[in-house]
Amino acid sequence: IKRKVDPRIRPAVADPAALEVALGEAAGCLQRAMEHLQRAYEVQPNNAAALICLADRLFCKADFGGARRLAERALGTADTMAIQAEAQYQIGRAHHADKQFDLAYEAYQRCLALNERHSLARYGLGQMQLQRTDMSSAEATFQRVLEHHPRCVEVLRALGYLHARLPNTKAKALEYYEREMQVLADEAAEQAKSLGRAAGDVAEWFDDANLFLEAGLLYEGVSAKKARKAYAVAAQVLGRAEGGGGSDAIPELWNNLGALSQLTGEPDEAAAAAYGQATERCTRMLAEVRARTADRKGAHSQRPSNELRRLENTLTSTTYNVARFYEHCGLWERAERLYQDIVARIPAYTDARLRLAYIAFFYRGDSEGALAHIGQAIDADAKRPAGWLMRGSIELHRKNVQVARRAFEHVLKDISKHDVYALCSLGNYYLAAGKSE
């Protein structure tokens, strides 16, 4: 049930002459088809099949009301169950497109009552069940479609989406996303072969980045390398859309790519480039949002928008990650300046406080300054183990073993009795104490 793109179109983008020929041929075929359909309608204006074809054409032109009215006329004149079912489907998808979901749900059900093998109506019914958050019914519905169309990417995507939002089924969601990726890769290879070309990267053939964004998010809890690969493909797809005049710009994606590049041991240049993209995009988008906000007048102009808060948080997160990257590269002073900028804007940002403590003690040799930063981090969030653990670690380096012991014991007694770092540190303390006796 997947509608495929004409394989001549994609390579023709690189050749304006070829593109003109391909589009001209397609337009010519459509024009001739419409002429035949128009003559059929003139001869027999109540012919149900002609009305349904016209309804389909109007739907493709986004005239959903006109499509529904023609389909209702077809329903009144149809003399077979198959045509009645198709008319009900056309009515259902017109309601669906108009966001009249209850009416669409009913029409899809009527279509399936007339023709239970109508896969498009069953897929539409599954979407309506998702909209109603009836997840179990939606899964059963999509599974029935998948039985007849095992390589349908729309159904695989829907099942992946569904399982990604259910508890304890993330692995199942990834299975469906991976199956969809394989189908896309196979189709790319098939189209490339028909054109005498190498298949190349899937990103060169398909335009939907959402698959790879969703998969990347799930992979983060399973495999950093797979997450990075999925995000990299999403970035390629979005980059091509932007090059063609698209407006997709997701700084969070580039921030994630930078962090995952570090985690997976990619060359430093890859992480630096990703963080650079994240910072540039976020800064630019923030300037645009702030300019729009400043232009608005009225009661709501003083309240930050959700988009503004999101971008500010993303820029802070990216700045922190860049500072960690500078630490990795041994650029301690650059990292320190970025952390200082963060805590100047957000005093309660404890992660940045603790990194300043680390730099103060291990790079500058300033133990008092380090402990002052740790004290501020603990004051901001006393129930977070990280501050106490760093205090214990630094006190151990200073040979203040009793103070360190009390810090680790505080974590285990009052915050988290299963904290592995505190358990290991206390174990090492008692081991050393036993050996000294």
Tab-separated table of C-alpha atoms in Angstrom:
chain	number	residue	atom	x	y	z
A	1	ILE	CA	0.000	0.000	0.000
A	2	LYS	CA	3.064	2.253	-0.066
A	3	ARG	CA	3.024	4.851	-2.821
A	4	LYS	CA	6.540	4.868	-4.272
A	5	VAL	CA	8.299	7.859	-5.768
A	6	ASP	CA	9.025	7.601	-9.481
A	7	PRO	CA	12.664	6.341	-9.543
A	8	ARG	CA	13.416	8.730	-12.421
A	9	ILE	CA	12.811	11.793	-10.282
A	10	ARG	CA	15.593	11.493	-7.668
A	11	PRO	CA	18.604	11.290	-10.054
A	12	ALA	CA	16.982	13.877	-12.297
A	13	VAL	CA	17.388	16.493	-9.574
A	14	ALA	CA	21.072	16.649	-10.498
A	15	ASP	CA	20.207	17.086	-14.191
A	16	PRO	CA	17.670	19.854	-14.935
A	17	ALA	CA	17.049	18.539	-18.450
A	18	ALA	CA	16.311	15.040	-17.200
A	19	LEU	CA	14.091	16.446	-14.483
A	20	GLU	CA	12.090	18.441	-17.015
A	21	VAL	CA	11.586	15.330	-19.155
A	22	ALA	CA	10.529	13.170	-16.182
A	23	LEU	CA	8.089	15.762	-14.840
A	24	GLY	CA	6.766	16.451	-18.319
A	25	GLU	CA	6.045	12.769	-18.922
A	26	ALA	CA	4.293	12.433	-15.565
A	27	ALA	CA	2.225	15.574	-16.152
A	28	GLY	CA	1.296	14.356	-19.628
A	29	CYS	CA	0.071	11.001	-18.313
A	30	LEU	CA	-1.966	12.729	-15.625
A	31	GLN	CA	-3.476	15.148	-18.115
A	32	ARG	CA	-4.553	12.301	-20.447
A	33	ALA	CA	-6.015	10.366	-17.513
A	34	MET	CA	-8.018	13.394	-16.402
A	35	GLU	CA	-9.328	13.918	-19.933
A	36	HIS	CA	-10.600	10.328	-20.062
A	37	LEU	CA	-12.116	10.674	-16.609
A	38	GLN	CA	-13.810	13.934	-17.556
A	39	ARG	CA	-15.371	12.314	-20.649
A	40	ALA	CA	-16.568	9.372	-18.541
A	41	TYR	CA	-18.190	11.757	-16.078
A	42	GLU	CA	-19.902	13.730	-18.837
A	43	VAL	CA	-21.333	10.566	-20.368
A	44	GLN	CA	-22.493	9.112	-17.049
A	45	PRO	CA	-22.359	11.715	-14.235
A	46	ASN	CA	-23.686	9.285	-11.610
A	47	ASN	CA	-21.235	6.505	-12.392
A	48	ALA	CA	-19.901	5.459	-9.009
A	49	ALA	CA	-16.458	4.438	-10.263
A	50	ALA	CA	-15.967	7.786	-12.035
A	51	LEU	CA	-17.150	9.686	-8.957
A	52	ILE	CA	-14.673	7.809	-6.753
A	53	CYS	CA	-11.815	8.544	-9.165
A	54	LEU	CA	-12.754	12.219	-9.143
A	55	ALA	CA	-13.006	12.165	-5.347
A	56	ASP	CA	-9.491	10.734	-5.184
A	57	ARG	CA	-8.247	13.498	-7.476
A	58	LEU	CA	-9.860	16.219	-5.353
A	59	PHE	CA	-8.374	14.679	-2.209
A	60	CYS	CA	-4.903	14.869	-3.746
A	61	LYS	CA	-5.580	18.560	-4.458
A	62	ALA	CA	-6.515	19.029	-0.754
A	63	ASP	CA	-10.179	19.709	-1.564
A	64	PHE	CA	-11.367	17.404	1.195
A	65	GLY	CA	-14.937	18.674	1.297
A	66	GLY	CA	-15.352	18.202	-2.454
A	67	ALA	CA	-13.822	14.720	-2.252
A	68	ARG	CA	-16.226	13.723	0.513
A	69	ARG	CA	-19.280	14.994	-1.367
A	70	LEU	CA	-18.352	13.085	-4.523
A	71	ALA	CA	-17.704	9.926	-2.498
A	72	GLU	CA	-21.120	10.280	-0.830
A	73	ARG	CA	-22.725	10.563	-4.289
A	74	ALA	CA	-20.840	7.447	-5.357
A	75	LEU	CA	-22.089	5.606	-2.281
A	76	GLY	CA	-25.656	6.401	-3.264
A	77	THR	CA	-25.270	4.993	-6.786
A	78	ALA	CA	-22.806	2.115	-6.198
A	79	ASP	CA	-24.226	-1.314	-7.073
A	80	THR	CA	-21.449	-3.520	-5.684
A	81	MET	CA	-20.056	-3.967	-2.185
A	82	ALA	CA	-16.516	-3.335	-3.421
A	83	ILE	CA	-17.412	0.101	-4.804
A	84	GLN	CA	-19.473	0.918	-1.715
A	85	ALA	CA	-16.465	0.015	0.434
A	86	GLU	CA	-14.183	2.254	-1.636
A	87	ALA	CA	-16.667	5.118	-1.332
A	88	GLN	CA	-16.717	4.687	2.462
A	89	TYR	CA	-12.919	4.739	2.482
A	90	GLN	CA	-12.858	7.993	0.499
A	91	ILE	CA	-15.373	9.485	2.940
A	92	GLY	CA	-13.290	8.302	5.889
A	93	ARG	CA	-9.999	9.724	4.701
A	94	ALA	CA	-11.646	13.050	3.811
A	95	HIS	CA	-12.946	13.287	7.392
A	96	HIS	CA	-9.504	12.162	8.604
A	97	ALA	CA	-7.771	14.960	6.689
A	98	ASP	CA	-10.292	17.458	8.100
A	99	LYS	CA	-9.468	16.211	11.630
A	100	GLN	CA	-13.012	14.925	12.120
A	101	PHE	CA	-11.630	11.807	13.715
A	102	ASP	CA	-14.851	10.272	15.068
A	103	LEU	CA	-16.516	10.489	11.654
A	104	ALA	CA	-13.401	9.058	10.013
A	105	TYR	CA	-13.353	6.186	12.522
A	106	GLU	CA	-16.952	5.303	11.702
A	107	ALA	CA	-16.424	5.491	7.932
A	108	TYR	CA	-13.339	3.258	8.083
A	109	GLN	CA	-15.340	0.721	10.089
A	110	ARG	CA	-18.185	0.782	7.546
A	111	CYS	CA	-15.657	0.253	4.747
A	112	LEU	CA	-14.182	-2.791	6.497
A	113	ALA	CA	-17.646	-4.196	7.160
A	114	LEU	CA	-18.143	-4.183	3.380
A	115	ASN	CA	-14.611	-5.302	2.467
A	116	GLU	CA	-12.490	-6.637	5.331
A	117	ARG	CA	-9.440	-6.869	3.041
A	118	HIS	CA	-9.326	-3.109	2.401
A	119	SER	CA	-5.825	-2.478	3.764
A	120	LEU	CA	-5.869	1.313	3.450
A	121	ALA	CA	-9.073	1.557	5.468
A	122	ARG	CA	-7.640	-0.770	8.108
A	123	TYR	CA	-4.477	1.327	8.284
A	124	GLY	CA	-6.648	4.460	8.677
A	125	LEU	CA	-8.637	2.732	11.416
A	126	GLY	CA	-5.368	1.965	13.225
A	127	GLN	CA	-4.425	5.633	13.045
A	128	MET	CA	-7.790	6.587	14.549
A	129	GLN	CA	-7.261	4.066	17.344
A	130	LEU	CA	-3.853	5.628	18.013
A	131	GLN	CA	-5.509	9.040	18.113
A	132	ARG	CA	-7.874	7.650	20.744
A	133	THR	CA	-4.852	6.193	22.616
A	134	ASP	CA	-6.374	2.721	22.276
A	135	MET	CA	-2.924	1.196	21.905
A	136	SER	CA	-3.835	-2.492	22.117
A	137	SER	CA	-6.516	-2.184	19.419
A	138	ALA	CA	-4.195	-0.112	17.237
A	139	GLU	CA	-1.443	-2.712	17.484
A	140	ALA	CA	-3.819	-5.523	16.528
A	141	THR	CA	-5.105	-3.475	13.583
A	142	PHE	CA	-1.633	-2.632	12.257
A	143	GLN	CA	-0.532	-6.251	12.685
A	144	ARG	CA	-3.388	-7.376	10.424
A	145	VAL	CA	-2.238	-4.941	7.749
A	146	LEU	CA	1.349	-6.104	8.175
A	147	GLU	CA	0.319	-9.716	7.558
A	148	HIS	CA	-0.682	-8.768	4.005
A	149	HIS	CA	1.978	-6.060	3.468
A	150	PRO	CA	5.073	-7.122	5.448
A	151	ARG	CA	7.280	-4.472	3.804
A	152	CYS	CA	4.897	-1.533	4.192
A	153	VAL	CA	7.011	1.221	5.738
A	154	GLU	CA	4.001	3.194	6.957
A	155	VAL	CA	2.774	0.262	9.045
A	156	LEU	CA	6.275	-0.517	10.336
A	157	ARG	CA	6.631	3.149	11.327
A	158	ALA	CA	3.268	3.125	13.101
A	159	LEU	CA	4.163	-0.007	15.073
A	160	GLY	CA	7.541	1.450	15.979
A	161	TYR	CA	5.909	4.691	17.123
A	162	LEU	CA	3.344	2.757	19.161
A	163	HIS	CA	5.854	0.533	20.969
A	164	ALA	CA	8.205	3.459	21.611
A	165	ARG	CA	5.460	4.989	23.753
A	166	LEU	CA	4.473	1.859	25.643
A	167	PRO	CA	6.277	0.737	28.812
A	168	ASN	CA	8.863	-2.030	28.444
A	169	THR	CA	8.521	-2.383	24.664
A	170	LYS	CA	11.383	-0.151	23.476
A	171	ALA	CA	13.253	-3.155	22.054
A	172	LYS	CA	10.177	-4.043	19.988
A	173	ALA	CA	10.006	-0.464	18.711
A	174	LEU	CA	13.629	-0.668	17.573
A	175	GLU	CA	12.887	-3.953	15.815
A	176	TYR	CA	10.189	-2.291	13.721
A	177	TYR	CA	12.338	0.771	13.007
A	178	GLU	CA	15.209	-1.469	11.909
A	179	ARG	CA	12.877	-3.399	9.607
A	180	GLU	CA	11.760	-0.116	8.074
A	181	MET	CA	15.381	0.986	7.612
A	182	GLN	CA	16.123	-2.297	5.835
A	183	VAL	CA	13.145	-1.866	3.520
A	184	LEU	CA	14.281	1.663	2.671
A	185	ALA	CA	17.834	0.459	2.034
A	186	ASP	CA	16.566	-2.370	-0.208
A	187	GLU	CA	14.393	0.030	-2.192
A	188	ALA	CA	17.317	2.433	-2.605
A	189	ALA	CA	19.524	-0.398	-3.864
A	190	GLU	CA	16.797	-1.590	-6.234
A	191	GLN	CA	16.218	1.857	-7.708
A	192	ALA	CA	19.948	2.501	-8.013
A	193	LYS	CA	20.427	-0.822	-9.790
A	194	SER	CA	17.679	-0.010	-12.281
A	195	LEU	CA	19.552	3.214	-13.079
A	196	GLY	CA	22.968	1.584	-13.278
A	197	ARG	CA	24.228	3.417	-10.212
A	198	ALA	CA	25.729	2.446	-6.866
A	199	ALA	CA	23.141	2.498	-4.079
A	200	GLY	CA	25.160	4.880	-1.931
A	201	ASP	CA	23.732	6.096	1.361
A	202	VAL	CA	20.053	5.683	2.253
A	203	ALA	CA	20.001	9.372	3.152
A	204	GLU	CA	20.544	10.231	-0.507
A	205	TRP	CA	17.274	8.571	-1.509
A	206	PHE	CA	14.784	9.374	1.235
A	207	ASP	CA	13.559	12.615	2.732
A	208	ASP	CA	12.028	11.680	6.100
A	209	ALA	CA	14.416	12.232	9.013
A	210	ASN	CA	11.867	11.298	11.689
A	211	LEU	CA	12.584	7.567	11.403
A	212	PHE	CA	16.245	8.087	12.221
A	213	LEU	CA	15.509	10.654	14.946
A	214	GLU	CA	13.103	8.255	16.685
A	215	ALA	CA	15.496	5.323	16.319
A	216	GLY	CA	18.446	7.391	17.538
A	217	LEU	CA	16.540	8.369	20.677
A	218	LEU	CA	15.843	4.708	21.454
A	219	TYR	CA	19.377	3.594	20.583
A	220	GLU	CA	20.788	5.999	23.185
A	221	GLY	CA	19.785	3.510	25.889
A	222	VAL	CA	21.227	0.551	23.973
A	223	SER	CA	24.197	1.476	21.789
A	224	ALA	CA	25.943	4.841	21.521
A	225	LYS	CA	27.412	3.863	18.136
A	226	LYS	CA	24.026	2.960	16.660
A	227	ALA	CA	22.513	6.135	18.108
A	228	ARG	CA	25.246	8.239	16.524
A	229	LYS	CA	24.786	6.520	13.153
A	230	ALA	CA	21.019	7.098	13.206
A	231	TYR	CA	21.435	10.756	14.149
A	232	ALA	CA	24.082	11.189	11.445
A	233	VAL	CA	21.644	9.939	8.795
A	234	ALA	CA	18.945	12.273	10.160
A	235	ALA	CA	21.406	15.169	9.936
A	236	GLN	CA	22.176	14.289	6.299
A	237	VAL	CA	18.480	14.192	5.394
A	238	LEU	CA	17.765	17.489	7.167
A	239	GLY	CA	20.857	19.069	5.640
A	240	ARG	CA	19.671	18.194	2.163
A	241	ALA	CA	16.236	19.648	2.947
A	242	GLU	CA	17.852	22.879	4.169
A	243	GLY	CA	19.998	23.051	1.051
A	244	GLY	CA	16.845	22.839	-1.008
A	245	GLY	CA	15.152	25.653	0.881
A	246	GLY	CA	13.820	23.648	3.838
A	247	SER	CA	13.555	25.135	7.298
A	248	ASP	CA	14.463	22.186	9.489
A	249	ALA	CA	17.080	23.178	12.048
A	250	ILE	CA	17.342	21.058	15.181
A	251	PRO	CA	20.235	22.165	17.397
A	252	GLU	CA	19.496	19.324	19.853
A	253	LEU	CA	20.374	16.837	17.110
A	254	TRP	CA	23.831	18.345	16.618
A	255	ASN	CA	24.408	18.563	20.364
A	256	ASN	CA	23.620	14.837	20.637
A	257	LEU	CA	25.915	14.077	17.707
A	258	GLY	CA	28.759	15.903	19.428
A	259	ALA	CA	28.273	14.073	22.729
A	260	LEU	CA	27.934	10.682	21.023
A	261	SER	CA	31.025	11.339	18.915
A	262	GLN	CA	32.967	11.768	22.156
A	263	LEU	CA	31.445	8.669	23.732
A	264	THR	CA	32.197	6.464	20.727
A	265	GLY	CA	35.768	7.638	20.269
A	266	GLU	CA	35.261	9.462	16.974
A	267	PRO	CA	38.005	11.908	15.925
A	268	ASP	CA	37.922	15.164	17.887
A	269	GLU	CA	37.166	17.036	14.657
A	270	ALA	CA	33.801	15.250	14.376
A	271	ALA	CA	32.702	16.306	17.864
A	272	ALA	CA	33.991	19.851	17.354
A	273	ALA	CA	32.094	20.187	14.067
A	274	ALA	CA	28.844	18.879	15.605
A	275	TYR	CA	29.078	21.196	18.607
A	276	GLY	CA	29.854	24.084	16.268
A	277	GLN	CA	26.676	23.353	14.285
A	278	ALA	CA	24.624	23.096	17.490
A	279	THR	CA	25.957	26.399	18.863
A	280	GLU	CA	25.558	28.281	15.576
A	281	ARG	CA	22.026	27.051	14.936
A	282	CYS	CA	20.877	27.582	18.514
A	283	THR	CA	22.348	31.089	18.690
A	284	ARG	CA	20.767	32.052	15.378
A	285	MET	CA	17.353	30.629	16.286
A	286	LEU	CA	17.455	32.302	19.696
A	287	ALA	CA	18.141	35.667	18.080
A	288	GLU	CA	15.183	35.162	15.724
A	289	VAL	CA	12.804	34.150	18.543
A	290	ARG	CA	13.910	37.041	20.755
A	291	ALA	CA	13.414	39.477	17.881
A	292	ARG	CA	9.888	38.172	17.312
A	293	THR	CA	9.157	38.346	21.042
A	294	ALA	CA	10.416	41.930	21.242
A	295	ASP	CA	8.122	42.910	18.349
A	296	ARG	CA	5.029	41.611	20.130
A	297	LYS	CA	3.125	43.949	22.405
A	298	GLY	CA	0.532	43.076	25.026
A	299	ALA	CA	-0.012	41.114	28.202
A	300	HIS	CA	1.765	37.973	27.074
A	301	SER	CA	4.905	39.641	25.720
A	302	GLN	CA	6.725	39.424	29.081
A	303	ARG	CA	6.315	35.642	29.431
A	304	PRO	CA	9.014	33.534	27.748
A	305	SER	CA	7.609	31.223	25.103
A	306	ASN	CA	8.120	27.467	25.204
A	307	GLU	CA	10.339	27.744	22.142
A	308	LEU	CA	12.488	30.394	23.808
A	309	ARG	CA	12.921	28.274	26.945
A	310	ARG	CA	13.731	25.200	24.862
A	311	LEU	CA	16.422	27.002	22.888
A	312	GLU	CA	17.929	28.599	26.012
A	313	ASN	CA	18.110	25.189	27.689
A	314	THR	CA	19.634	23.647	24.572
A	315	LEU	CA	22.280	26.357	24.367
A	316	THR	CA	23.155	25.818	28.041
A	317	SER	CA	23.413	22.059	27.525
A	318	THR	CA	25.546	22.536	24.422
A	319	THR	CA	27.816	25.012	26.214
A	320	TYR	CA	28.321	22.504	29.029
A	321	ASN	CA	29.125	19.708	26.559
A	322	VAL	CA	31.581	21.938	24.698
A	323	ALA	CA	33.299	22.693	28.006
A	324	ARG	CA	33.583	18.952	28.712
A	325	PHE	CA	35.034	18.538	25.232
A	326	TYR	CA	37.624	21.234	25.994
A	327	GLU	CA	38.536	19.321	29.139
A	328	HIS	CA	38.985	16.202	27.034
A	329	CYS	CA	41.326	18.171	24.769
A	330	GLY	CA	43.270	19.604	27.751
A	331	LEU	CA	41.999	23.127	27.117
A	332	TRP	CA	41.290	23.770	30.784
A	333	GLU	CA	41.071	27.549	30.693
A	334	ARG	CA	38.569	27.547	27.823
A	335	ALA	CA	36.472	24.992	29.679
A	336	GLU	CA	36.664	27.041	32.870
A	337	ARG	CA	35.408	30.176	31.116
A	338	LEU	CA	32.394	28.331	29.722
A	339	TYR	CA	31.499	26.830	33.107
A	340	GLN	CA	31.810	30.271	34.695
A	341	ASP	CA	29.463	31.670	32.066
A	342	ILE	CA	26.909	28.959	32.862
A	343	VAL	CA	26.924	29.465	36.645
A	344	ALA	CA	26.786	33.235	36.174
A	345	ARG	CA	23.487	32.761	34.330
A	346	ILE	CA	22.239	29.737	36.303
A	347	PRO	CA	23.794	29.629	39.804
A	348	ALA	CA	22.031	26.348	40.639
A	349	TYR	CA	23.575	24.476	37.677
A	350	THR	CA	25.422	21.992	39.893
A	351	ASP	CA	27.161	20.063	37.101
A	352	ALA	CA	29.011	23.192	36.003
A	353	ARG	CA	29.832	24.024	39.652
A	354	LEU	CA	31.372	20.602	40.169
A	355	ARG	CA	33.442	20.836	36.985
A	356	LEU	CA	34.775	24.184	38.224
A	357	ALA	CA	35.698	22.437	41.469
A	358	TYR	CA	37.502	19.721	39.516
A	359	ILE	CA	39.472	22.264	37.460
A	360	ALA	CA	40.276	24.334	40.547
A	361	PHE	CA	41.732	21.349	42.403
A	362	PHE	CA	43.338	19.203	39.692
A	363	TYR	CA	44.449	21.931	37.241
A	364	ARG	CA	45.030	25.012	39.407
A	365	GLY	CA	45.860	23.267	42.683
A	366	ASP	CA	43.354	25.465	44.524
A	367	SER	CA	41.814	23.118	47.103
A	368	GLU	CA	39.987	25.882	48.981
A	369	GLY	CA	38.425	27.196	45.787
A	370	ALA	CA	37.411	23.664	44.813
A	371	LEU	CA	35.737	23.013	48.165
A	372	ALA	CA	33.945	26.363	47.926
A	373	HIS	CA	32.436	25.361	44.576
A	374	ILE	CA	31.432	21.974	46.013
A	375	GLY	CA	29.799	23.689	48.985
A	376	GLN	CA	27.729	25.851	46.631
A	377	ALA	CA	26.704	22.787	44.616
A	378	ILE	CA	25.596	20.966	47.789
A	379	ASP	CA	23.689	24.027	48.980
A	380	ALA	CA	21.838	24.092	45.668
A	381	ASP	CA	20.947	20.370	45.803
A	382	ALA	CA	21.881	18.567	49.023
A	383	LYS	CA	20.202	15.328	47.953
A	384	ARG	CA	22.372	14.866	44.905
A	385	PRO	CA	25.264	12.421	45.516
A	386	ALA	CA	27.708	13.999	43.032
A	387	GLY	CA	28.699	16.921	45.277
A	388	TRP	CA	29.323	14.723	48.315
A	389	LEU	CA	31.252	12.197	46.242
A	390	MET	CA	33.544	14.873	44.822
A	391	ARG	CA	34.055	16.301	48.308
A	392	GLY	CA	35.085	12.842	49.512
A	393	SER	CA	37.402	12.339	46.550
A	394	ILE	CA	39.162	15.667	47.029
A	395	GLU	CA	39.506	15.156	50.778
A	396	LEU	CA	41.104	11.777	50.101
A	397	HIS	CA	43.644	13.481	47.837
A	398	ARG	CA	44.296	15.954	50.660
A	399	LYS	CA	44.841	13.007	53.060
A	400	ASN	CA	41.817	14.052	55.148
A	401	VAL	CA	40.595	10.471	55.237
A	402	GLN	CA	38.093	10.881	58.098
A	403	VAL	CA	36.383	13.807	56.392
A	404	ALA	CA	36.283	11.777	53.171
A	405	ARG	CA	34.827	8.777	55.020
A	406	ARG	CA	32.048	10.886	56.501
A	407	ALA	CA	31.172	12.262	53.042
A	408	PHE	CA	30.856	8.753	51.565
A	409	GLU	CA	28.899	7.491	54.571
A	410	HIS	CA	26.522	10.451	54.276
A	411	VAL	CA	25.735	9.406	50.688
A	412	LEU	CA	25.019	5.805	51.705
A	413	LYS	CA	23.018	6.651	54.834
A	414	ASP	CA	21.020	9.675	53.714
A	415	ILE	CA	20.903	9.711	49.897
A	416	SER	CA	21.456	6.382	48.147
A	417	LYS	CA	22.466	3.228	49.967
A	418	HIS	CA	23.326	1.514	46.670
A	419	ASP	CA	25.632	4.200	45.258
A	420	VAL	CA	28.455	2.179	43.687
A	421	TYR	CA	31.113	4.901	43.858
A	422	ALA	CA	30.495	5.537	47.564
A	423	LEU	CA	30.502	1.790	48.325
A	424	CYS	CA	33.784	1.262	46.481
A	425	SER	CA	35.380	4.309	48.107
A	426	LEU	CA	34.392	3.177	51.585
A	427	GLY	CA	35.576	-0.324	50.790
A	428	ASN	CA	38.955	1.022	49.761
A	429	TYR	CA	39.078	3.138	52.931
A	430	TYR	CA	38.426	0.151	55.228
A	431	LEU	CA	40.865	-2.011	53.239
A	432	ALA	CA	43.617	0.575	53.706
A	433	ALA	CA	42.721	0.945	57.386
A	434	GLY	CA	42.911	-2.812	57.881
A	435	LYS	CA	46.305	-3.064	56.231
A	436	SER	CA	47.697	-0.266	58.403
A	437	GLU	CA	46.764	-2.034	61.641
